[in-house]
Amino acid sequence: MLSNIPLLITMDLEEFDIPSEYGQKLDQDEQMAVSLEGLKNLLPIFEKHKVKVTFFTTENWALQNVEIMQYIAQNHEVASHAF
């Protein structure tokens, strides 16, 4: 039964910069929005299944998303991805 197996999940919260690796430019608001929207889709799933996640975030992303970072800090774990 899977419910007895420990589950460890880590996620990166950072600027979505993959397009820039292929010569496409996204402004900073778009880079932030991609990660934020993905996170908003995943958080209800984690809550439903009572899964605690370690979120590695950049300082820049955290400062741009203070409200959701406060929620994460209260309900999950926050770790430094980069300063």
Tab-separated table of C-alpha atoms in Angstrom:
chain	number	residue	atom	x	y	z
A	1	MET	CA	0.000	0.000	0.000
A	2	LEU	CA	1.532	3.290	-1.119
A	3	SER	CA	0.231	5.371	1.785
A	4	ASN	CA	2.910	3.858	4.054
A	5	ILE	CA	5.791	4.823	1.786
A	6	PRO	CA	7.515	8.118	2.702
A	7	LEU	CA	7.353	10.678	-0.066
A	8	LEU	CA	10.021	13.375	-0.391
A	9	ILE	CA	9.402	16.115	-2.939
A	10	THR	CA	11.513	19.164	-3.733
A	11	MET	CA	10.633	21.888	-6.201
A	12	ASP	CA	12.454	24.880	-7.624
A	13	LEU	CA	10.669	28.231	-7.632
A	14	GLU	CA	12.563	30.534	-9.906
A	15	GLU	CA	12.377	32.696	-12.968
A	16	PHE	CA	11.360	30.695	-16.053
A	17	ASP	CA	14.390	31.318	-18.239
A	18	ILE	CA	14.466	28.295	-20.548
A	19	PRO	CA	13.260	30.324	-23.565
A	20	SER	CA	16.299	32.605	-23.218
A	21	GLU	CA	18.524	29.560	-23.673
A	22	TYR	CA	16.994	29.260	-27.153
A	23	GLY	CA	17.205	32.935	-28.103
A	24	GLN	CA	13.669	33.874	-27.029
A	25	LYS	CA	13.189	36.797	-24.683
A	26	LEU	CA	10.611	36.887	-21.902
A	27	ASP	CA	10.302	39.898	-19.655
A	28	GLN	CA	10.671	39.356	-15.923
A	29	ASP	CA	6.911	39.481	-15.265
A	30	GLU	CA	6.349	36.640	-17.746
A	31	GLN	CA	9.219	34.638	-16.241
A	32	MET	CA	7.700	34.977	-12.765
A	33	ALA	CA	4.159	34.217	-13.949
A	34	VAL	CA	5.053	30.838	-15.474
A	35	SER	CA	6.388	29.471	-12.183
A	36	LEU	CA	3.612	31.074	-10.145
A	37	GLU	CA	0.845	29.576	-12.289
A	38	GLY	CA	2.433	26.130	-12.126
A	39	LEU	CA	2.721	26.420	-8.353
A	40	LYS	CA	-0.923	27.487	-8.034
A	41	ASN	CA	-1.923	24.346	-9.942
A	42	LEU	CA	0.196	22.056	-7.764
A	43	LEU	CA	-0.508	23.399	-4.270
A	44	PRO	CA	-4.101	22.062	-4.121
A	45	ILE	CA	-2.834	18.597	-5.083
A	46	PHE	CA	-0.234	18.675	-2.305
A	47	GLU	CA	-2.860	19.842	0.176
A	48	LYS	CA	-5.391	17.192	-0.888
A	49	HIS	CA	-2.850	14.417	-0.354
A	50	LYS	CA	-1.226	16.060	2.698
A	51	VAL	CA	2.177	16.126	1.032
A	52	LYS	CA	4.826	18.427	2.493
A	53	VAL	CA	7.263	19.827	-0.047
A	54	THR	CA	10.640	21.538	0.213
A	55	PHE	CA	10.583	24.555	-2.095
A	56	PHE	CA	13.979	25.831	-3.222
A	57	THR	CA	13.530	29.430	-4.332
A	58	THR	CA	15.663	32.235	-5.608
A	59	GLU	CA	15.647	35.449	-3.619
A	60	ASN	CA	14.310	37.318	-6.622
A	61	TRP	CA	11.332	34.954	-7.060
A	62	ALA	CA	10.529	34.990	-3.342
A	63	LEU	CA	10.594	38.800	-3.175
A	64	GLN	CA	8.264	39.021	-6.174
A	65	ASN	CA	5.815	36.517	-4.620
A	66	VAL	CA	5.786	37.376	-0.922
A	67	GLU	CA	2.197	36.334	-0.159
A	68	ILE	CA	2.498	32.821	-1.553
A	69	MET	CA	5.952	32.450	0.016
A	70	GLN	CA	4.414	33.218	3.410
A	71	TYR	CA	1.837	30.495	2.790
A	72	ILE	CA	4.578	28.034	1.785
A	73	ALA	CA	6.662	28.905	4.855
A	74	GLN	CA	3.674	28.154	7.097
A	75	ASN	CA	2.691	24.901	5.384
A	76	HIS	CA	5.805	23.446	3.783
A	77	GLU	CA	9.560	24.049	3.885
A	78	VAL	CA	11.545	26.829	2.225
A	79	ALA	CA	15.167	26.441	1.165
A	80	SER	CA	17.560	28.750	-0.674
A	81	HIS	CA	18.053	28.038	-4.358
A	82	ALA	CA	20.343	31.030	-4.867
A	83	PHE	CA	20.925	34.494	-3.479
